[in-house]
Short mmCIF file of C-alpha atoms and ligand atoms in Angstrom, two decimals:
data_model
loop_
_atom_site.label_atom_id
_atom_site.label_comp_id
_atom_site.label_asym_id
_atom_site.label_seq_id
_atom_site.Cartn_x
_atom_site.Cartn_y
_atom_site.Cartn_z
CA MET A 17 -16.97 5.59 -16.03
CA THR A 18 -18.15 8.78 -14.45
CA GLY A 19 -19.57 10.29 -17.59
CA THR A 20 -18.66 13.79 -16.41
CA THR A 21 -16.23 14.48 -19.23
CA SER A 22 -17.45 16.29 -22.29
CA SER A 23 -14.79 14.91 -24.59
CA PRO A 24 -14.91 11.24 -25.61
CA ALA A 25 -11.15 11.28 -26.13
CA ALA A 26 -10.61 12.20 -22.49
CA ALA A 27 -12.83 9.48 -21.09
CA GLY A 28 -10.15 7.35 -19.53
CA THR A 29 -7.62 4.94 -20.97
CA PRO A 30 -8.84 3.30 -24.16
CA ALA A 31 -9.67 -0.30 -23.30
CA ALA A 32 -9.45 -1.58 -26.84
CA VAL A 33 -10.14 -0.56 -30.38
CA THR A 34 -13.30 -1.87 -32.02
CA ALA A 35 -13.92 -2.55 -35.66
CA ALA A 36 -15.42 0.91 -35.86
CA GLY A 37 -12.26 2.42 -34.41
CA GLU A 38 -14.00 3.39 -31.15
CA THR A 39 -12.58 2.57 -27.77
CA GLY A 40 -14.28 0.95 -24.79
CA GLY A 41 -13.32 3.91 -22.64
CA ALA A 42 -14.75 6.32 -25.17
CA TRP A 43 -18.09 4.50 -25.37
CA ALA A 44 -18.45 4.59 -21.60
CA GLY A 45 -17.76 8.32 -21.53
CA ARG A 46 -20.16 8.99 -24.36
CA TYR A 47 -22.81 6.82 -22.65
CA GLY A 48 -22.50 8.91 -19.50
CA ALA A 49 -22.70 12.16 -21.45
CA ALA A 50 -25.66 11.20 -23.64
CA LEU A 51 -27.87 8.92 -21.54
CA MET A 52 -29.74 9.77 -18.37
CA ASN A 53 -28.22 8.17 -15.32
CA THR A 54 -31.11 5.80 -14.55
CA PHE A 55 -29.10 2.57 -14.50
CA GLY A 56 -25.68 3.57 -13.10
CA PRO A 57 -22.53 2.97 -15.11
CA PRO A 58 -22.71 0.13 -17.68
CA GLN A 59 -20.53 -2.90 -16.93
CA ARG A 60 -19.40 -3.47 -20.49
CA VAL A 61 -20.15 -2.20 -23.97
CA LEU A 62 -21.65 -5.10 -25.94
CA VAL A 63 -21.44 -5.17 -29.70
CA ARG A 64 -22.61 -8.61 -30.86
CA GLY A 65 -24.49 -11.73 -29.80
CA GLU A 66 -24.95 -15.24 -31.12
CA GLY A 67 -26.72 -18.14 -29.40
CA PRO A 68 -26.16 -17.80 -25.63
CA TYR A 69 -23.03 -15.66 -26.11
CA VAL A 70 -22.39 -11.92 -26.32
CA TRP A 71 -19.17 -10.10 -27.23
CA ASP A 72 -17.88 -6.80 -25.87
CA ASP A 73 -16.10 -4.03 -27.76
CA ALA A 74 -12.75 -5.52 -26.80
CA GLY A 75 -13.68 -8.76 -28.54
CA ARG A 76 -14.20 -10.70 -25.29
CA ARG A 77 -16.91 -13.38 -25.26
CA TYR A 78 -19.36 -13.91 -22.38
CA LEU A 79 -21.86 -16.67 -21.70
CA ASP A 80 -25.05 -14.67 -21.22
CA LEU A 81 -26.76 -16.28 -18.23
CA LEU A 82 -29.02 -13.28 -17.68
CA GLY A 83 -30.46 -13.13 -21.20
CA GLY A 84 -31.35 -9.43 -21.05
CA ILE A 85 -33.15 -10.21 -17.74
CA ALA A 86 -35.25 -13.17 -18.86
CA VAL A 87 -35.83 -11.62 -22.30
CA ASN A 88 -33.61 -13.40 -24.85
CA ALA A 89 -35.55 -16.67 -24.77
CA LEU A 90 -34.05 -17.81 -28.06
CA GLY A 91 -30.63 -16.36 -27.26
CA HIS A 92 -29.05 -13.89 -29.64
CA ALA A 93 -29.54 -13.69 -33.42
CA HIS A 94 -31.65 -16.86 -33.55
CA PRO A 95 -32.23 -17.65 -37.25
CA ALA A 96 -35.99 -18.20 -36.75
CA LEU A 97 -36.37 -14.82 -35.02
CA VAL A 98 -34.22 -13.00 -37.58
CA ALA A 99 -36.18 -14.58 -40.45
CA ALA A 100 -39.60 -13.83 -38.95
CA VAL A 101 -38.78 -10.21 -38.12
CA THR A 102 -37.07 -9.60 -41.48
CA GLU A 103 -39.92 -11.16 -43.42
CA GLN A 104 -42.58 -9.19 -41.54
CA LEU A 105 -40.68 -5.90 -41.73
CA SER A 106 -40.20 -6.26 -45.45
CA THR A 107 -43.89 -7.16 -45.89
CA LEU A 108 -45.70 -4.78 -43.51
CA GLY A 109 -43.87 -3.04 -40.67
CA HIS A 110 -46.55 -1.02 -38.89
CA VAL A 111 -50.17 -0.03 -39.18
CA SER A 112 -52.39 2.00 -36.88
CA ASN A 113 -54.88 0.30 -34.62
CA PHE A 114 -57.63 1.41 -37.00
CA PHE A 115 -56.58 -1.72 -38.93
CA ALA A 116 -55.96 -5.39 -38.15
CA THR A 117 -53.01 -7.52 -39.26
CA PRO A 118 -52.69 -11.32 -39.55
CA ALA A 119 -49.64 -11.31 -37.24
CA GLN A 120 -51.52 -9.47 -34.47
CA VAL A 121 -54.60 -11.70 -34.68
CA THR A 122 -52.55 -14.91 -34.82
CA LEU A 123 -50.48 -13.84 -31.81
CA ALA A 124 -53.59 -13.13 -29.75
CA GLU A 125 -54.98 -16.58 -30.64
CA GLU A 126 -51.68 -18.25 -29.79
CA LEU A 127 -51.45 -16.43 -26.45
CA LEU A 128 -54.94 -17.58 -25.47
CA ARG A 129 -53.80 -21.13 -26.27
CA VAL A 130 -50.50 -21.12 -24.35
CA VAL A 131 -51.83 -19.24 -21.32
CA THR A 132 -54.66 -21.75 -20.77
CA PRO A 133 -53.61 -25.34 -21.54
CA GLY A 134 -57.11 -26.52 -20.61
CA GLY A 135 -58.62 -24.18 -23.20
CA ALA A 136 -59.39 -20.50 -22.74
CA PRO A 137 -62.81 -19.73 -21.21
CA ALA A 138 -65.37 -18.45 -23.71
CA GLY A 139 -64.97 -14.77 -24.50
CA SER A 140 -61.28 -14.56 -23.52
CA ARG A 141 -59.39 -11.80 -25.32
CA VAL A 142 -55.96 -10.15 -25.44
CA PHE A 143 -54.66 -6.57 -25.24
CA LEU A 144 -51.27 -6.20 -26.93
CA ALA A 145 -48.78 -3.72 -25.48
CA ASN A 146 -45.05 -3.08 -25.64
CA SER A 147 -43.62 -3.83 -22.20
CA GLY A 148 -44.31 -5.43 -18.87
CA ALA A 149 -45.18 -2.16 -17.19
CA GLU A 150 -47.74 -1.43 -19.90
CA ALA A 151 -49.25 -4.89 -19.62
CA ASN A 152 -49.69 -4.32 -15.87
CA GLU A 153 -50.89 -0.77 -16.44
CA ALA A 154 -53.66 -2.23 -18.61
CA ALA A 155 -54.49 -4.75 -15.87
CA PHE A 156 -54.56 -1.96 -13.27
CA LYS A 157 -57.01 0.01 -15.39
CA MET A 158 -59.11 -3.14 -15.86
CA ALA A 159 -59.15 -3.50 -12.07
CA ARG A 160 -60.49 0.06 -11.76
CA ARG A 161 -63.14 -0.62 -14.38
CA HIS A 162 -64.11 -3.79 -12.53
CA GLY A 163 -64.07 -2.18 -9.11
CA GLY A 164 -65.61 1.24 -9.64
CA ALA A 165 -66.47 3.19 -6.50
CA ALA A 166 -67.66 0.09 -4.62
CA ARG A 167 -64.29 -1.66 -4.80
CA PRO A 168 -61.50 0.88 -4.28
CA ARG A 169 -58.93 -1.55 -2.85
CA ILE A 170 -56.18 -3.27 -4.81
CA LEU A 171 -54.00 -5.89 -3.14
CA ALA A 172 -50.38 -6.74 -3.96
CA LEU A 173 -47.62 -8.51 -2.08
CA GLU A 174 -44.56 -7.35 -0.21
CA GLY A 175 -41.59 -7.75 -2.53
CA ALA A 176 -43.77 -7.29 -5.62
CA PHE A 177 -42.33 -5.75 -8.77
CA HIS A 178 -44.79 -4.81 -11.50
CA GLY A 179 -42.99 -2.02 -13.41
CA ARG A 180 -42.19 1.69 -13.43
CA THR A 181 -45.17 3.49 -14.94
CA MET A 182 -47.37 5.21 -12.35
CA GLY A 183 -50.01 2.49 -12.07
CA ALA A 184 -47.53 -0.40 -12.20
CA LEU A 185 -45.36 1.51 -9.73
CA ALA A 186 -48.26 1.91 -7.31
CA ILE A 187 -48.39 -1.90 -6.94
CA THR A 188 -44.58 -2.23 -6.73
CA TYR A 189 -43.42 -2.75 -3.17
CA LYS A 190 -39.95 -1.19 -2.93
CA ALA A 191 -40.27 2.21 -1.24
CA ALA A 192 -37.14 3.57 -2.97
CA TYR A 193 -38.86 3.05 -6.34
CA ARG A 194 -42.24 4.44 -5.28
CA GLU A 195 -41.77 7.27 -2.80
CA PRO A 196 -39.98 9.80 -5.05
CA PHE A 197 -43.02 9.70 -7.36
CA GLU A 198 -45.90 10.00 -4.93
CA PRO A 199 -48.76 10.65 -5.07
CA LEU A 200 -49.40 7.44 -6.97
CA PRO A 201 -52.81 5.94 -7.81
CA GLY A 202 -54.40 5.11 -4.45
CA GLY A 203 -56.11 2.19 -2.83
CA VAL A 204 -53.14 -0.18 -2.96
CA GLU A 205 -52.26 -2.37 0.03
CA PHE A 206 -49.26 -4.69 0.36
CA LEU A 207 -49.71 -8.01 2.14
CA PRO A 208 -46.97 -10.18 3.67
CA PHE A 209 -45.53 -12.56 1.06
CA GLY A 210 -47.07 -16.01 0.96
CA ASP A 211 -49.16 -15.44 4.10
CA VAL A 212 -52.57 -17.08 3.57
CA ALA A 213 -54.02 -15.79 6.84
CA ALA A 214 -53.13 -12.20 5.92
CA LEU A 215 -54.80 -12.67 2.53
CA GLU A 216 -57.93 -14.11 4.13
CA ALA A 217 -58.08 -11.17 6.52
CA ALA A 218 -57.60 -8.57 3.75
CA MET A 219 -59.99 -10.01 1.17
CA GLY A 220 -63.49 -8.60 1.01
CA PRO A 221 -66.26 -7.24 -1.23
CA ASP A 222 -64.43 -3.89 -1.54
CA VAL A 223 -61.39 -5.44 -3.25
CA ALA A 224 -61.13 -4.88 -7.02
CA ALA A 225 -58.09 -7.05 -7.71
CA LEU A 226 -55.23 -9.06 -6.29
CA PHE A 227 -51.93 -8.86 -8.21
CA LEU A 228 -49.48 -11.75 -7.78
CA GLU A 229 -46.24 -12.91 -9.36
CA PRO A 230 -46.27 -16.75 -9.23
CA VAL A 231 -42.50 -16.44 -8.83
CA GLN A 232 -41.34 -13.04 -7.57
CA GLY A 233 -38.37 -12.19 -9.79
CA GLU A 234 -36.93 -8.91 -8.60
CA ALA A 235 -37.42 -9.87 -4.95
CA GLY A 236 -34.82 -12.59 -5.45
CA VAL A 237 -36.65 -15.40 -7.29
CA ARG A 238 -39.24 -16.39 -4.69
CA PRO A 239 -41.92 -18.86 -5.82
CA LEU A 240 -45.25 -18.53 -4.00
CA PRO A 241 -45.57 -21.27 -1.40
CA ALA A 242 -47.56 -24.34 -2.46
CA GLY A 243 -51.27 -23.84 -1.94
CA TYR A 244 -51.18 -20.03 -1.83
CA LEU A 245 -52.35 -19.46 -5.38
CA THR A 246 -55.17 -21.97 -5.08
CA ARG A 247 -56.42 -20.24 -1.94
CA ALA A 248 -55.99 -16.84 -3.59
CA ARG A 249 -58.22 -18.00 -6.46
CA GLU A 250 -60.89 -19.24 -4.02
CA LEU A 251 -60.81 -16.02 -2.02
CA THR A 252 -60.88 -13.67 -5.03
CA ALA A 253 -63.67 -15.67 -6.66
CA HIS A 254 -65.71 -15.57 -3.46
CA ALA A 255 -65.13 -11.83 -2.96
CA GLY A 256 -65.73 -11.02 -6.63
CA ALA A 257 -62.21 -9.61 -7.07
CA LEU A 258 -60.02 -10.10 -10.15
CA LEU A 259 -56.99 -12.37 -9.82
CA VAL A 260 -54.18 -10.89 -11.92
CA LEU A 261 -51.04 -12.98 -12.42
CA ASP A 262 -47.94 -11.07 -13.47
CA GLU A 263 -45.99 -13.60 -15.53
CA VAL A 264 -43.86 -10.92 -17.21
CA GLN A 265 -40.66 -12.54 -15.92
CA SER A 266 -41.81 -16.06 -15.07
CA GLY A 267 -43.92 -16.75 -18.17
CA MET A 268 -43.31 -17.90 -21.75
CA GLY A 269 -41.52 -21.13 -20.95
CA ARG A 270 -39.01 -19.82 -18.45
CA THR A 271 -40.09 -22.26 -15.74
CA GLY A 272 -40.32 -25.28 -18.04
CA THR A 273 -44.06 -24.75 -18.42
CA TRP A 274 -45.65 -22.05 -20.56
CA MET A 275 -46.63 -20.17 -17.40
CA ALA A 276 -45.16 -20.51 -13.90
CA HIS A 277 -48.69 -20.95 -12.56
CA HIS A 278 -49.04 -24.09 -14.71
CA LEU A 279 -46.55 -25.83 -12.43
CA PRO A 280 -48.75 -28.06 -10.26
CA HIS A 281 -46.98 -27.11 -7.01
CA VAL A 282 -47.18 -23.38 -7.82
CA GLY A 283 -50.54 -22.87 -9.49
CA GLY A 284 -52.54 -25.98 -8.73
CA GLY A 285 -54.52 -25.59 -11.95
CA VAL A 286 -55.98 -22.17 -11.16
CA VAL A 287 -57.46 -20.08 -13.98
CA PRO A 288 -56.78 -16.40 -13.24
CA ASP A 289 -58.78 -13.48 -14.66
CA VAL A 290 -55.80 -11.72 -16.22
CA VAL A 291 -52.26 -12.82 -17.08
CA THR A 292 -49.65 -10.19 -17.98
CA LEU A 293 -46.69 -11.01 -20.21
CA ALA A 294 -43.65 -9.29 -21.75
CA LYS A 295 -39.89 -9.97 -21.29
CA GLY A 296 -39.38 -13.38 -22.99
CA LEU A 297 -42.47 -13.01 -25.18
CA GLY A 298 -40.63 -11.43 -28.12
CA SER A 299 -37.12 -12.81 -27.48
CA GLY A 300 -35.78 -9.24 -27.41
CA ILE A 301 -38.26 -7.39 -29.62
CA PRO A 302 -40.40 -5.18 -27.32
CA VAL A 303 -43.87 -6.68 -26.88
CA GLY A 304 -46.21 -7.19 -23.95
CA ALA A 305 -49.71 -8.52 -23.42
CA ALA A 306 -52.58 -8.51 -20.97
CA VAL A 307 -54.49 -11.74 -21.49
CA ALA A 308 -58.03 -11.54 -20.10
CA LEU A 309 -59.66 -14.89 -19.40
CA GLY A 310 -63.42 -15.04 -19.64
CA GLU A 311 -66.04 -12.69 -21.05
CA HIS A 312 -66.22 -10.42 -18.01
CA ALA A 313 -62.50 -9.58 -17.75
CA ALA A 314 -62.15 -9.39 -21.53
CA GLY A 315 -65.02 -6.91 -21.75
CA LEU A 316 -63.90 -4.43 -19.10
CA PHE A 317 -62.58 -1.94 -21.67
CA SER A 318 -64.97 -0.42 -24.15
CA PRO A 319 -63.64 1.30 -27.32
CA GLY A 320 -61.59 4.37 -26.48
CA GLN A 321 -60.87 3.47 -22.85
CA HIS A 322 -57.39 2.09 -23.48
CA GLY A 323 -54.85 1.93 -26.26
CA THR A 324 -51.27 2.28 -27.41
CA THR A 325 -49.85 3.25 -30.80
CA PHE A 326 -47.38 0.39 -31.08
CA GLY A 327 -49.49 -2.33 -29.43
CA GLY A 328 -49.99 -5.21 -31.86
CA ASN A 329 -47.22 -3.96 -34.14
CA PRO A 330 -46.83 -6.71 -36.75
CA VAL A 331 -43.04 -6.96 -36.44
CA ALA A 332 -43.28 -7.39 -32.66
CA ALA A 333 -46.12 -9.87 -33.15
CA ALA A 334 -44.04 -11.83 -35.67
CA ALA A 335 -41.18 -11.98 -33.16
CA ALA A 336 -43.52 -13.34 -30.49
CA LEU A 337 -44.97 -15.90 -32.90
CA ALA A 338 -41.47 -17.05 -33.89
CA THR A 339 -40.64 -17.38 -30.18
CA ILE A 340 -43.72 -19.50 -29.47
CA ARG A 341 -43.20 -21.68 -32.56
CA THR A 342 -39.52 -22.29 -31.83
CA ILE A 343 -40.22 -23.16 -28.19
CA GLU A 344 -42.64 -25.77 -29.53
CA SER A 345 -40.66 -27.08 -32.53
CA ASP A 346 -37.46 -27.39 -30.49
CA GLU A 347 -39.33 -28.83 -27.47
CA LEU A 348 -37.76 -26.23 -25.22
CA LEU A 349 -40.26 -26.57 -22.34
CA GLY A 350 -39.03 -30.08 -21.54
CA HIS A 351 -35.45 -28.98 -22.09
CA VAL A 352 -35.83 -26.05 -19.67
CA ALA A 353 -37.36 -28.26 -16.98
CA GLU A 354 -34.61 -30.84 -17.35
CA LEU A 355 -31.67 -28.45 -17.64
CA GLY A 356 -33.01 -26.28 -14.82
CA ALA A 357 -33.24 -29.25 -12.46
CA TRP A 358 -29.75 -30.42 -13.45
CA LEU A 359 -28.27 -26.93 -13.02
CA ARG A 360 -29.96 -26.23 -9.67
CA GLU A 361 -28.68 -29.51 -8.27
CA ARG A 362 -25.10 -28.77 -9.36
CA LEU A 363 -25.22 -25.18 -8.08
CA ALA A 364 -26.49 -26.26 -4.67
CA ALA A 365 -23.31 -28.34 -4.21
CA VAL A 366 -20.94 -25.40 -4.77
CA PRO A 367 -19.13 -24.20 -1.61
CA GLY A 368 -20.43 -20.77 -0.54
CA VAL A 369 -23.97 -21.49 -1.80
CA THR A 370 -26.63 -21.79 0.92
CA GLU A 371 -29.71 -22.32 -1.19
CA VAL A 372 -30.81 -22.46 -4.82
CA ARG A 373 -34.30 -21.08 -5.47
CA GLY A 374 -36.49 -20.98 -8.53
CA GLU A 375 -38.09 -23.03 -11.27
CA GLY A 376 -36.79 -24.07 -14.67
CA LEU A 377 -34.27 -21.50 -15.86
CA LEU A 378 -35.32 -18.74 -13.45
CA ILE A 379 -32.83 -19.34 -10.67
CA ALA A 380 -31.39 -17.55 -7.64
CA VAL A 381 -28.15 -18.76 -6.10
CA ALA A 382 -28.13 -17.63 -2.47
CA LEU A 383 -24.69 -17.11 -0.94
CA THR A 384 -23.41 -17.51 2.60
CA ALA A 385 -22.53 -13.78 2.77
CA PRO A 386 -23.77 -10.56 1.10
CA VAL A 387 -21.10 -10.59 -1.61
CA ALA A 388 -23.26 -11.10 -4.70
CA LYS A 389 -21.99 -7.90 -6.32
CA ASP A 390 -18.34 -8.96 -6.00
CA ALA A 391 -19.19 -12.46 -7.17
CA ALA A 392 -21.01 -11.11 -10.23
CA ALA A 393 -18.01 -8.89 -11.04
CA ALA A 394 -15.62 -11.84 -10.73
CA LEU A 395 -17.90 -13.91 -12.96
CA LEU A 396 -18.02 -11.14 -15.56
CA ASP A 397 -14.22 -11.04 -15.61
CA ALA A 398 -14.31 -14.81 -16.08
CA GLY A 399 -16.71 -14.50 -19.03
CA PHE A 400 -20.17 -15.03 -17.48
CA VAL A 401 -23.07 -12.56 -17.27
CA VAL A 402 -25.22 -12.99 -14.13
CA ASN A 403 -27.09 -10.49 -11.93
CA PRO A 404 -26.73 -9.79 -8.20
CA VAL A 405 -30.50 -9.67 -7.68
CA ARG A 406 -29.98 -9.28 -3.93
CA GLU A 407 -26.94 -8.52 -1.81
CA ASP A 408 -26.69 -12.22 -1.05
CA ALA A 409 -28.02 -13.82 -4.23
CA LEU A 410 -27.13 -14.16 -7.91
CA ARG A 411 -29.91 -14.47 -10.48
CA LEU A 412 -29.70 -16.60 -13.61
CA ALA A 413 -32.29 -16.22 -16.38
CA PRO A 414 -30.41 -17.58 -19.38
CA PRO A 415 -31.69 -18.19 -22.91
CA LEU A 416 -33.95 -21.25 -23.03
CA ILE A 417 -31.66 -22.67 -25.75
CA LEU A 418 -28.72 -22.96 -23.33
CA THR A 419 -27.17 -26.43 -23.52
CA ARG A 420 -26.00 -28.58 -20.63
CA ALA A 421 -22.40 -28.34 -21.84
CA GLN A 422 -22.61 -24.54 -21.82
CA ALA A 423 -24.23 -24.52 -18.37
CA ALA A 424 -21.49 -26.85 -17.13
CA THR A 425 -18.83 -24.24 -17.91
CA PHE A 426 -20.54 -21.93 -15.44
CA VAL A 427 -20.78 -24.59 -12.76
CA ALA A 428 -17.04 -25.18 -13.22
CA ALA A 429 -16.21 -21.46 -12.97
CA LEU A 430 -18.43 -20.61 -9.99
CA PRO A 431 -16.23 -21.88 -7.12
CA ALA A 432 -13.28 -19.68 -8.10
CA ALA A 433 -15.53 -16.62 -8.57
CA LEU A 434 -17.14 -17.15 -5.16
CA ALA A 435 -13.72 -17.63 -3.59
CA ALA A 436 -12.57 -14.37 -5.16
CA ALA A 437 -15.62 -12.72 -3.58
CA GLY A 438 -14.66 -14.21 -0.21
CA VAL A 439 -17.11 -17.08 0.25
CA GLY A 440 -16.84 -20.84 -0.05
CA ALA A 441 -13.09 -21.19 -0.20
C1 PLP B 503 -39.63 -6.70 -15.59
C2 PLP B 503 -40.93 -6.87 -14.93
C3 PLP B 503 -41.99 -5.95 -15.13
C4 PLP B 503 -41.80 -4.69 -15.93
O1 PLP B 503 -41.54 -4.95 -17.26
P1 PLP B 503 -40.95 -3.79 -18.20
O2 PLP B 503 -40.92 -4.39 -19.57
O3 PLP B 503 -39.57 -3.48 -17.67
O4 PLP B 503 -41.83 -2.62 -18.09
C5 PLP B 503 -43.20 -6.22 -14.55
N1 PLP B 503 -43.39 -7.32 -13.80
C6 PLP B 503 -42.42 -8.22 -13.58
C7 PLP B 503 -42.70 -9.43 -12.76
C8 PLP B 503 -41.15 -8.02 -14.12
O5 PLP B 503 -40.17 -8.88 -13.88
#
């Protein structure tokens, strides 16, 4: 899968013939020749999905325990999603932001409801975007509007991941992501993860905003320690800084609550100033949101200061509405909490596993040795999609519709895959 060949026919031994007459080897070669090398070689060519399963171009089925990285909340080809998107697209597919649509307005109302179970503060309003990075980019710009010259500092945490656009990148911790693109927007400081004393020392009247993930996803599924978020809310409120919660990965039911910060031991009932969402919001249709709570945060942008052509697109909004409605009609929050607890307990008992982190169906399986890549490869060969989020940890972020019986097949397959990777046997 080097992608250096110019001829599809020469791109290695054909793995299998698809319905379209293409070969797996040919697709990989064509991928390498046509797409920028931002992600490395693809592991498989996927052609179809249904429920929690996907199929590759050789006809092999996989249980998708990554769900497009916490995106496919309703799995693949969910009838409610297909119907909502089809209906909206055949009714009204796109309008400019000079106009309103019922889908856009209803989604904003629904987001205010699910983000604040106690009721959104008066004046709360939503900005609709298309991705997590854009949702955080909006929040970053809101922080600048809030801070002005008097508050140039923006605080984020070590291990933070907030996206790849320049503003979102500036508050992303990993040097390998940031440094090739400097200079980035300035004023950002990274504080040690979960360290209350460091936060107390850093907070002051010159801080515009503090960005936090209630559960850090890309850093290896690390929930904030109990009490941290409560203290962060006190300190930001006292200093007059915005508290921005990035729930792009952890939100929309993934943790068994609508938002990870709704978990009592994570959020302690805090009401942030801004919540950013994307990933699971549209179950695979691109959509993001910056939800501003309260009149002040919601009024930071005046007309013309921010925008995006596709934001509020009615098809994307319909997908998000179908996601929210299905999570409610199928009582998936309770299901996620229950299945997540069951799964984490089973995984913790597997030889080679040192620790299982996470909440609901956002889970990291920490291994006794840094062999997560080999373990993920062995699992893929065995028909399971997972992600080596760290050298020593596998991440699971499966569809919320995953059943216990389906999850049990993974628990049964894990020991052999870990043994093949050299741990636990
Ligand atoms: C994935 C992710 C983002 C970026 O979202 P994109 O849609 O890839 O731009 C931001 N924050 C968190 C916590 C994420 O997991």
